[in-house]
XYZ file of C-alpha atoms in Angstrom:
701
model
C 134.992 114.098 72.333
C 134.101 114.653 68.674
C 132.528 118.057 68.103
C 129.423 118.812 66.066
C 128.400 121.997 64.333
C 124.755 122.631 65.112
C 122.886 125.234 63.176
C 122.461 128.517 65.011
C 118.920 129.118 66.212
C 116.883 131.545 64.170
C 116.092 134.916 65.773
C 112.879 134.755 67.771
C 112.783 130.932 67.646
C 110.670 129.115 70.172
C 112.407 127.370 73.073
C 113.080 123.713 72.437
C 112.409 120.697 74.640
C 113.703 117.174 74.031
C 111.665 114.335 75.529
C 113.113 110.857 75.922
C 110.372 108.244 76.070
C 108.016 110.743 74.464
C 106.123 107.926 72.736
C 105.245 106.154 75.990
C 101.947 106.542 77.779
C 102.778 109.566 79.922
C 105.274 110.948 77.421
C 102.752 110.977 74.570
C 100.168 112.728 76.742
C 102.735 115.312 77.797
C 103.876 115.910 74.211
C 100.316 116.366 72.931
C 99.445 118.750 75.768
C 102.612 120.776 75.215
C 102.145 120.854 71.439
C 98.604 122.175 71.893
C 100.078 125.275 73.516
C 102.126 126.093 70.422
C 104.888 127.727 72.464
C 107.599 125.035 72.365
C 109.572 123.285 69.672
C 109.345 119.583 70.616
C 111.705 116.736 69.753
C 110.808 113.193 70.829
C 113.627 110.707 71.407
C 112.185 107.200 71.294
C 112.021 103.963 69.325
C 109.071 105.045 67.162
C 106.601 107.929 67.004
C 103.475 107.601 69.089
C 100.044 107.380 67.491
C 98.297 110.711 66.967
C 101.530 112.631 67.370
C 101.016 116.286 66.368
C 102.453 117.140 62.950
C 104.852 119.768 64.277
C 106.516 117.338 66.705
C 109.756 115.871 65.354
C 110.975 112.356 66.163
C 114.553 111.107 66.567
C 115.305 107.402 66.953
C 116.829 106.415 70.306
C 117.264 103.006 71.962
C 118.944 103.311 75.351
C 119.630 99.563 75.448
C 121.923 99.671 72.445
C 125.706 99.824 72.964
C 127.173 103.326 73.078
C 123.722 104.889 73.551
C 125.350 107.734 75.460
C 127.148 108.777 72.279
C 123.900 108.669 70.356
C 122.200 110.870 72.935
C 125.145 113.276 72.886
C 125.026 113.586 69.099
C 121.273 114.266 69.134
C 121.550 116.837 71.903
C 124.404 118.663 70.170
C 122.441 118.798 66.943
C 119.131 119.812 68.528
C 120.493 122.069 71.290
C 117.391 121.772 73.529
C 116.756 124.273 76.277
C 115.176 121.550 78.431
C 115.645 117.781 78.475
C 112.734 115.763 79.916
C 113.776 112.189 80.668
C 110.713 109.908 80.714
C 112.183 106.764 79.144
C 111.974 103.705 81.353
C 110.136 100.530 82.287
C 107.065 101.209 84.448
C 106.212 97.617 85.415
C 108.406 94.898 86.935
C 110.023 92.636 84.342
C 111.284 89.103 84.751
C 114.285 90.199 82.689
C 115.766 92.285 85.491
C 118.953 92.940 83.512
C 117.065 94.603 80.668
C 115.061 96.734 83.119
C 118.239 97.747 84.954
C 119.982 98.719 81.716
C 117.078 100.953 80.718
C 116.022 102.485 84.040
C 119.354 102.909 85.796
C 122.151 102.734 83.196
C 119.964 104.498 80.648
C 119.528 107.428 83.028
C 123.269 107.482 83.664
C 123.944 107.669 79.920
C 121.316 110.357 79.278
C 122.572 112.608 82.045
C 126.199 112.006 81.098
C 125.457 113.046 77.524
C 123.452 116.049 78.739
C 126.430 117.214 80.769
C 128.753 116.988 77.772
C 126.178 118.742 75.568
C 125.836 121.528 78.156
C 122.081 121.148 78.688
C 121.143 123.496 81.521
C 117.678 122.234 82.481
C 116.691 118.618 83.057
C 113.475 117.028 84.316
C 113.596 113.406 85.439
C 110.717 110.969 86.009
C 110.831 109.000 89.242
C 108.339 107.361 91.581
C 107.229 107.816 95.181
C 107.962 104.124 95.721
C 111.621 105.055 96.244
C 110.651 106.047 99.796
C 109.839 102.412 100.490
C 106.722 100.936 102.076
C 107.516 100.629 105.783
C 105.571 100.428 108.985
C 107.499 103.337 110.489
C 106.761 105.718 107.633
C 105.032 108.976 108.591
C 101.534 109.455 107.210
C 102.955 111.746 104.511
C 106.438 111.422 103.091
C 108.059 114.714 102.215
C 110.868 115.168 99.718
C 113.363 115.313 102.599
C 112.568 111.764 103.662
C 115.228 109.153 102.984
C 114.865 106.677 100.126
C 114.434 103.405 102.009
C 113.098 101.020 99.386
C 113.891 97.338 99.844
C 117.157 96.617 98.048
C 115.850 93.193 97.025
C 113.070 94.869 95.030
C 115.010 95.349 91.778
C 112.205 97.279 90.106
C 112.225 100.076 92.704
C 115.964 99.840 93.325
C 116.605 100.852 89.722
C 114.619 104.055 90.308
C 116.668 104.765 93.429
C 119.888 104.332 91.452
C 118.565 106.585 88.689
C 117.923 109.342 91.233
C 121.464 108.978 92.512
C 122.726 109.526 88.980
C 120.646 112.724 88.905
C 122.145 113.849 92.175
C 125.676 113.129 90.948
C 124.975 115.138 87.797
C 123.709 118.099 89.827
C 126.853 117.976 91.960
C 129.150 117.936 88.932
C 127.176 120.667 87.147
C 126.136 123.196 89.802
C 125.005 125.661 87.143
C 122.383 123.221 85.803
C 118.874 122.953 87.220
C 117.656 119.387 87.743
C 114.069 118.675 88.791
C 113.274 115.133 89.919
C 109.539 114.433 89.865
C 108.415 111.558 92.052
C 105.049 110.492 90.704
C 102.522 108.634 92.793
C 101.206 105.455 91.112
C 99.330 106.471 87.958
C 96.028 104.689 87.394
C 94.247 104.899 84.059
C 91.661 102.681 82.405
C 93.515 102.657 79.071
C 96.871 101.772 80.595
C 97.277 98.073 81.328
C 100.291 98.080 83.599
C 100.988 95.736 86.491
C 98.779 97.693 88.876
C 95.712 97.371 86.679
C 96.431 93.672 86.177
C 96.604 93.231 89.955
C 93.410 95.179 90.638
C 91.291 93.470 88.000
C 92.688 89.974 88.263
C 90.501 87.013 89.221
C 91.777 87.343 92.813
C 94.145 89.706 94.596
C 96.739 88.553 97.094
C 96.609 90.658 100.272
C 98.205 90.559 103.717
C 96.024 89.219 106.517
C 95.327 91.986 109.024
C 96.802 94.783 106.887
C 95.009 97.386 104.799
C 97.520 100.037 103.678
C 96.530 103.452 102.437
C 97.229 104.031 98.747
C 97.498 107.031 96.441
C 96.287 106.967 92.849
C 97.284 109.741 90.467
C 95.122 110.604 87.473
C 97.129 110.804 84.208
C 95.822 114.326 83.572
C 97.294 115.422 86.904
C 100.576 113.677 86.078
C 100.716 115.566 82.778
C 99.919 118.800 84.579
C 102.806 118.158 86.967
C 105.206 117.923 84.030
C 103.818 121.069 82.428
C 104.023 123.006 85.687
C 107.653 121.984 86.124
C 108.459 123.009 82.568
C 106.822 126.393 83.207
C 108.962 127.002 86.306
C 112.485 127.834 85.076
C 113.825 127.964 88.607
C 112.464 124.541 89.605
C 115.330 122.564 91.096
C 115.366 119.599 93.433
C 112.824 116.887 94.179
C 109.047 117.255 93.976
C 106.298 114.802 94.848
C 103.595 114.787 92.172
C 100.832 113.192 94.210
C 97.050 113.512 94.473
C 94.999 114.647 97.417
C 93.294 111.979 99.451
C 94.030 108.333 100.025
C 92.131 105.096 99.607
C 92.650 101.819 101.479
C 93.633 98.801 99.435
C 90.422 97.019 100.450
C 88.262 99.865 99.125
C 90.227 99.924 95.874
C 89.603 96.216 95.353
C 85.936 96.695 96.237
C 85.484 99.318 93.534
C 87.185 97.064 90.992
C 85.021 94.132 92.082
C 87.996 91.903 92.852
C 87.927 89.330 95.663
C 90.980 89.181 97.887
C 92.860 86.245 99.362
C 94.351 87.408 102.677
C 97.389 85.414 103.745
C 99.654 85.816 106.794
C 102.424 88.139 105.757
C 105.127 85.481 106.071
C 103.209 83.223 103.715
C 102.108 86.083 101.445
C 105.667 87.043 100.505
C 106.453 83.452 99.561
C 103.195 83.088 97.629
C 103.820 86.311 95.705
C 107.335 85.220 94.782
C 106.119 81.770 93.726
C 103.391 83.294 91.558
C 105.951 85.637 89.989
C 108.324 82.786 89.168
C 105.451 80.749 87.737
C 104.404 83.626 85.512
C 101.104 84.168 87.343
C 101.972 87.186 89.489
C 102.269 90.824 88.511
C 105.244 91.657 90.749
C 107.944 89.784 92.673
C 107.567 88.905 96.326
C 109.773 91.772 97.534
C 107.322 94.219 95.949
C 104.546 92.929 98.219
C 105.646 95.460 100.858
C 103.401 97.950 99.064
C 100.265 95.929 99.907
C 101.308 95.692 103.556
C 102.585 99.107 104.607
C 101.721 102.630 103.426
C 103.844 104.758 101.128
C 101.941 108.043 100.855
C 103.684 111.185 99.593
C 102.953 114.806 100.486
C 102.427 117.252 97.619
C 102.893 120.451 99.652
C 106.214 121.407 98.039
C 104.880 120.932 94.499
C 101.862 123.056 95.376
C 103.995 125.842 96.773
C 106.855 125.920 94.261
C 105.285 124.641 91.052
C 101.699 125.708 91.608
C 100.624 122.082 91.149
C 97.011 121.438 92.180
C 95.640 117.949 91.420
C 92.094 117.958 90.080
C 91.230 114.361 90.951
C 91.441 112.709 94.348
C 92.586 109.120 94.707
C 88.973 108.026 95.133
C 87.825 109.822 91.983
C 90.704 108.346 89.979
C 89.882 104.797 91.070
C 86.193 105.290 90.339
C 86.919 106.463 86.802
C 89.227 103.532 86.081
C 86.937 100.937 87.690
C 83.881 102.251 85.886
C 85.622 102.171 82.510
C 87.080 98.680 82.913
C 84.822 96.770 85.317
C 81.297 98.243 85.193
C 79.575 95.434 83.287
C 77.514 93.066 85.427
C 78.299 94.932 88.621
C 76.041 95.315 91.648
C 77.433 98.778 92.408
C 75.772 101.963 91.183
C 78.721 104.031 89.967
C 76.505 107.110 89.550
C 75.734 107.070 93.271
C 79.375 106.491 94.129
C 80.491 109.414 91.974
C 78.253 111.647 94.078
C 79.854 110.155 97.179
C 83.302 110.899 95.740
C 82.376 114.525 95.008
C 81.200 115.102 98.554
C 84.233 113.298 99.976
C 86.545 115.530 97.910
C 84.783 118.634 99.215
C 85.020 117.494 102.831
C 88.671 116.579 102.352
C 89.395 120.164 101.323
C 87.662 121.399 104.472
C 89.604 119.019 106.712
C 92.907 120.051 105.147
C 92.042 123.715 105.718
C 92.292 124.546 102.026
C 89.894 126.941 100.308
C 87.260 125.056 98.357
C 86.236 125.915 94.826
C 83.670 128.745 94.585
C 80.142 127.541 95.088
C 80.922 124.668 97.420
C 81.165 121.038 96.317
C 80.858 120.013 92.712
C 77.347 118.795 91.989
C 75.249 116.901 89.530
C 71.590 116.043 89.322
C 70.322 112.600 90.247
C 68.541 110.628 92.902
C 70.204 110.949 96.290
C 69.649 109.983 99.886
C 67.013 111.859 101.834
C 69.255 112.463 104.856
C 72.196 113.841 102.853
C 71.314 117.530 103.149
C 70.377 117.962 99.473
C 67.335 119.550 97.886
C 64.391 117.410 96.898
C 65.361 117.453 93.213
C 68.793 116.074 94.049
C 70.798 119.304 93.719
C 73.342 120.079 96.400
C 72.397 123.179 98.344
C 75.184 125.674 97.660
C 73.818 128.447 99.800
C 74.517 126.527 102.992
C 77.686 124.417 102.725
C 77.420 123.652 106.438
C 74.377 121.533 105.658
C 76.650 118.825 104.267
C 76.393 115.508 106.126
C 78.997 114.790 108.812
C 80.100 111.727 106.890
C 79.425 109.798 103.728
C 77.157 106.854 104.606
C 78.615 103.374 104.720
C 78.595 101.350 101.549
C 76.210 98.959 103.284
C 74.104 100.725 105.952
C 72.127 99.077 108.713
C 69.398 96.690 107.532
C 66.766 99.186 108.639
C 67.726 101.490 105.745
C 65.018 100.668 103.213
C 66.634 102.771 100.471
C 69.922 100.874 100.530
C 69.291 98.732 97.449
C 68.376 101.696 95.296
C 70.836 104.256 96.609
C 73.956 102.097 96.551
C 73.196 99.099 94.360
C 70.798 100.945 92.063
C 68.604 98.975 89.693
C 70.982 96.015 89.967
C 69.844 95.628 93.569
C 66.215 95.208 92.545
C 67.309 92.683 89.944
C 69.123 90.629 92.568
C 66.081 90.640 94.825
C 63.603 89.686 92.111
C 65.809 87.361 90.051
C 68.881 86.251 91.989
C 69.529 83.492 89.464
C 70.270 86.174 86.846
C 72.951 87.875 88.877
C 76.425 87.821 87.360
C 79.417 86.450 89.304
C 80.753 89.985 89.619
C 77.519 91.052 91.312
C 77.912 88.351 93.930
C 81.516 89.355 94.468
C 80.294 92.928 94.982
C 77.750 91.774 97.552
C 80.443 89.866 99.421
C 82.831 92.821 99.364
C 80.037 95.152 100.456
C 79.274 92.849 103.360
C 82.922 92.922 104.438
C 82.827 96.740 104.258
C 79.368 97.200 105.742
C 80.642 99.448 108.535
C 83.060 101.491 106.446
C 82.703 104.487 104.174
C 84.669 106.201 101.451
C 84.725 109.556 103.263
C 88.184 109.467 104.846
C 90.404 112.276 105.954
C 93.959 112.407 104.660
C 95.158 110.221 107.560
C 92.549 107.540 106.870
C 90.133 108.360 109.691
C 86.724 106.822 108.932
C 83.941 108.289 111.051
C 81.478 105.612 109.985
C 83.836 102.793 111.030
C 84.763 104.559 114.285
C 81.115 104.964 115.254
C 80.747 101.177 115.483
C 83.151 101.129 118.439
C 81.561 103.993 120.366
C 79.264 101.707 122.406
C 82.250 99.643 123.581
C 84.237 102.710 124.598
C 81.185 104.210 126.275
C 80.617 100.998 128.257
C 84.231 100.944 129.403
C 84.146 104.644 130.258
C 80.865 104.766 132.155
C 80.342 101.239 133.491
C 83.536 99.214 133.588
C 85.973 101.847 134.810
C 83.444 104.508 135.957
C 85.786 107.284 134.845
C 85.687 110.645 136.594
C 86.962 113.421 134.335
C 87.896 116.739 135.911
C 89.371 119.922 134.478
C 88.032 119.332 130.978
C 87.417 123.085 130.728
C 91.210 123.486 130.447
C 91.022 122.060 126.936
C 90.448 124.999 124.556
C 87.179 125.156 122.649
C 89.079 125.619 119.398
C 92.612 125.798 118.110
C 95.607 123.548 118.503
C 96.827 122.013 121.737
C 99.195 119.211 122.709
C 97.848 116.822 125.347
C 100.641 115.142 127.334
C 99.465 112.026 129.201
C 101.128 109.477 131.479
C 101.057 105.959 130.048
C 100.304 102.618 131.716
C 98.208 99.482 131.594
C 100.024 97.198 129.065
C 97.397 98.025 126.419
C 96.646 101.658 125.445
C 93.228 101.890 127.075
C 94.255 105.099 128.867
C 94.513 107.031 125.624
C 91.166 105.706 124.416
C 89.454 106.818 127.626
C 91.003 110.301 127.546
C 89.871 110.716 123.948
C 86.373 109.414 124.692
C 85.977 111.596 127.760
C 86.955 114.816 125.987
C 84.736 113.968 123.015
C 81.683 113.486 125.228
C 82.190 115.843 128.164
C 83.913 118.830 126.573
C 81.483 121.644 125.656
C 82.752 121.640 122.069
C 82.866 117.826 121.817
C 86.416 118.019 120.539
C 88.084 114.936 119.069
C 91.712 114.302 119.950
C 94.134 112.459 117.690
C 96.391 110.004 119.507
C 99.995 109.516 118.431
C 100.366 105.747 118.847
C 103.538 103.733 119.306
C 105.015 101.829 116.374
C 104.244 98.541 118.110
C 100.536 99.292 117.786
C 100.459 100.883 114.321
C 102.449 98.117 112.591
C 100.748 95.026 114.003
C 98.211 93.129 111.892
C 94.575 94.011 112.520
C 95.610 96.862 114.838
C 97.014 98.831 111.889
C 93.702 99.296 110.015
C 91.663 99.486 113.226
C 93.656 102.335 114.747
C 93.701 104.135 111.411
C 89.910 103.963 111.167
C 89.638 105.365 114.707
C 91.762 108.349 113.700
C 95.002 107.445 115.457
C 98.328 107.981 113.701
C 101.858 106.791 114.186
C 103.860 108.765 116.736
C 106.408 110.805 114.806
C 107.169 114.545 114.560
C 105.898 114.819 110.969
C 102.444 113.506 111.820
C 102.118 115.557 114.984
C 103.197 118.783 113.284
C 100.812 118.286 110.378
C 97.869 117.775 112.741
C 98.724 120.682 115.025
C 99.144 123.087 112.137
C 95.551 122.232 111.237
C 94.493 123.322 114.761
C 93.662 119.841 116.001
C 94.048 118.322 119.451
C 96.996 115.938 119.528
C 97.672 113.547 122.412
C 101.138 112.153 123.104
C 102.546 109.677 125.637
C 106.192 110.660 126.219
C 106.852 107.644 128.442
C 106.340 105.364 125.445
C 107.041 101.688 125.987
C 108.655 102.465 129.343
C 105.284 103.604 130.630
C 102.867 101.131 129.109
C 105.040 98.147 130.081
C 106.279 99.217 133.514
C 106.364 96.801 136.444
C 103.590 96.917 139.015
C 106.092 97.883 141.684
C 106.860 101.051 139.679
C 103.218 102.095 139.309
C 102.474 105.805 139.242
C 106.138 106.721 138.946
C 106.303 108.728 135.757
C 109.141 107.368 133.620
C 111.682 109.545 131.836
C 110.212 111.538 128.954
C 112.761 110.589 126.324
C 114.561 113.390 124.506
C 111.799 115.977 124.672
C 110.382 115.461 121.216
C 106.930 116.628 122.287
C 108.382 119.913 123.554
C 110.060 120.554 120.206
C 106.749 119.807 118.537
C 104.918 122.274 120.768
C 107.524 124.990 120.237
C 107.615 124.615 116.453
C 103.831 124.849 116.175
C 103.339 127.353 119.038
C 100.957 124.937 120.736
C 100.055 125.040 124.448
C 100.945 121.924 126.432
C 98.105 120.489 128.524
C 99.235 117.952 131.163
C 96.812 115.091 131.843
C 97.118 112.449 134.560
C 95.367 109.073 134.577
C 94.961 107.201 137.871
C 93.454 103.726 137.945
C 94.961 102.315 134.771
C 98.130 100.983 136.420
C 96.171 98.202 138.139
C 94.159 96.835 135.186
C 97.070 94.584 134.149
C 99.655 94.382 136.983
C 102.950 93.408 135.361
C 104.842 91.000 137.624
C 107.528 89.741 135.232
C 108.739 90.641 131.746
C 110.562 87.919 129.772
C 111.112 90.311 126.894
C 112.995 87.754 124.784
C 109.644 86.027 124.185
C 108.036 89.237 123.002
C 110.841 89.997 120.573
C 110.170 86.705 118.788
C 106.671 87.976 117.946
C 107.724 91.553 117.231
C 106.726 93.015 120.612
C 109.109 95.171 122.665
C 108.065 93.323 125.840
C 106.079 90.295 127.040
C 104.117 90.971 130.246
C 103.370 88.309 132.849
C 100.328 89.349 134.903
C 98.180 87.442 137.424
C 95.840 86.495 134.553
C 98.036 86.473 131.434
C 99.113 84.124 129.951
C 97.544 81.858 132.570
C 94.003 82.456 131.270
C 95.001 82.815 127.640
C 92.993 85.431 125.776
C 90.816 85.840 128.876
C 93.843 87.285 130.626
C 93.599 90.347 128.377
C 90.331 91.402 130.023
C 91.273 94.434 132.168
C 90.392 94.702 135.835
C 87.351 96.951 136.608
C 89.222 99.544 138.655
C 87.962 103.061 139.324
C 89.614 105.691 137.101
C 90.285 109.401 137.500
C 91.419 111.591 134.619
C 92.606 115.054 135.625
C 93.271 117.758 133.025
C 95.733 120.371 134.226
C 96.144 124.019 133.348
C 97.787 124.705 129.978
C 101.536 125.248 130.033
C 102.591 127.834 127.496
C 106.392 128.013 127.259
C 106.068 131.376 125.517
C 109.236 130.747 123.551
C 110.119 131.361 119.933
C 110.130 128.267 117.671
C 113.883 128.681 117.290
C 114.272 127.455 120.888
C 113.174 123.995 119.708
C 116.770 123.479 118.556
C 118.268 124.311 121.962
C 118.543 121.068 123.986
C 118.894 122.710 127.399
C 115.704 124.723 126.956
C 113.865 121.670 125.662
C 115.036 119.554 128.604
C 113.975 122.240 131.081
C 110.443 122.437 129.677
C 110.281 118.642 129.557
C 111.144 118.401 133.249
C 108.494 120.995 134.100
C 105.791 119.026 132.301
C 106.896 115.709 133.799
C 106.991 117.069 137.346
C 103.569 118.675 136.860
C 102.030 115.355 135.819
C 103.744 113.566 138.724
C 102.319 116.112 141.169
C 98.842 115.657 139.688
C 99.142 111.870 140.104
C 100.382 112.159 143.701
C 97.553 114.547 144.555
C 94.942 112.181 143.156
C 96.466 109.138 144.881
C 96.343 110.965 148.223
C 92.602 111.469 147.767
C 91.816 108.073 146.273
C 90.053 105.559 148.436
C 89.265 101.989 147.498
C 90.911 100.785 144.293
C 87.613 99.587 142.830
C 85.050 101.919 144.362
C 87.105 105.042 145.006
C 85.456 105.500 148.400
């Protein structure tokens, strides 16, 4: 290759960074923030300089879609000799010209990294997206950097980002002495940036999936810029890092804050409708991209916190509130001042739930009118001397009708206007009232798994009726559950539907001295089905996978697992109370890695609520179920056949089993199998003992 003779750097010269795409939205913010430090010599490689570019920032023309752009990049890099190359050039919204987008996002990255290798650039930072993980029903609640990239190959927009990362990986393999940091950014939401996400959120209507309400992350642009700066400040940063905010927000709540009505369609129809709208020029993304409004794709930022020192300042809720207020506040029936106070308290409680130290002085505060029951002083200032006085949850967006302060506290003065002069209300105000009605039992105070205490409270009367009246549950041995600290509850499974887990959770929450709340690890078949997905999430249940269980246990929570899985919940009536095989011992590995005691729990009485006589599983597979039970009442009585029989239940909590082994033993299959057999045999003995003492199936006498 032709050589160039760059000028030798002057003694004591500042380090130099070259930024491709430095005139784009994020690139311009990063360049301005870096220039304000005055410690780097900055060269921007882009089509034209950005507005308000600092005077000491130099610009070099670069168009990655031109032929032989790799040679152009090589010539610039040899002349400039940057210490760090930050590659931010790319298309950030889906384009109908997929070839152009592919040439820029994928081939452009290949050319930039190829030129960097020839120019002997030793540090590279590459922009990517968390969407490369793919939105799937079997995703863990938080996707770490080790998770596979499983984006839909038919989604060309995301596939280009996956290919770009592969080019980065190939470069790192060919140049082992270079340090390559790939930053996967969560979706960035900003009022001044009109990308395809903003167009979707503030459109006249939003297409959604009927029965699905995925959790979303929204990254503030200031936090995205901080992630770039932190990476630049860490010379040893190498590998992949998720630049993601704390907290999540359901899609429905995001649309509510933007004041956008939704059109829920069955998912089979929704994909076709999205693709048709895209072809007609009405949609913001192709049909394949609609996965991201059906399933979650939430990234964990633990590695970036630990290695880069990255600490996002805005939660997803705060980011959405800022963008919605700036773009859609006119004519609204929502008091954004009140909601900002809600967001501040939710951010504080999120820190407490995640066991992270809060900022000195407790939650961030501001003066203003607030609810009387919120634990604040009369003048509206949060009491900082007693953080424990914070409310157990943020009130629902639309409380019970008996709350006389609802109109003022949530709707503000717009509420009085609607009452006195409804004919003056704007269309957006009526949309807000409709959305608030749909969310009347929900709140914005969610934990990082999406648990909504306000929404869960609505179902407490039903669970209490089933526990005390319908099944007349007798709970014994609840004192074996520790008053605090982590523990893994291992329960036998039965009954076609997971009522056994709900009753164990309800019993511990109401009869344990500490009123502890267990988190159930639910099967995929329950966490991916429409309507069940958002319902279980609101109740605090999470998908059964090692990542979710470990994250909860390390926060000293109670976690309940059902090792029998589908084999237990769908077993034949003739096999009742025979504990099925416990799989490959995944729960034992989980307990060993987290040093958690195992508490065996047996449930007797649930096997008879839906006696399974036959299982034509081929019917169930058509509808996405692993089995299709035939019981004396289902499908003979239709939906009425799902009503469980009112048997008498016993729930026995056994003594904790502490393997007393080092976490390293989790990787030894024979040890894991031995502990698994001990737990299984213990539960079987507890069931046999209870059956020997049980009398009548319905009365227990």
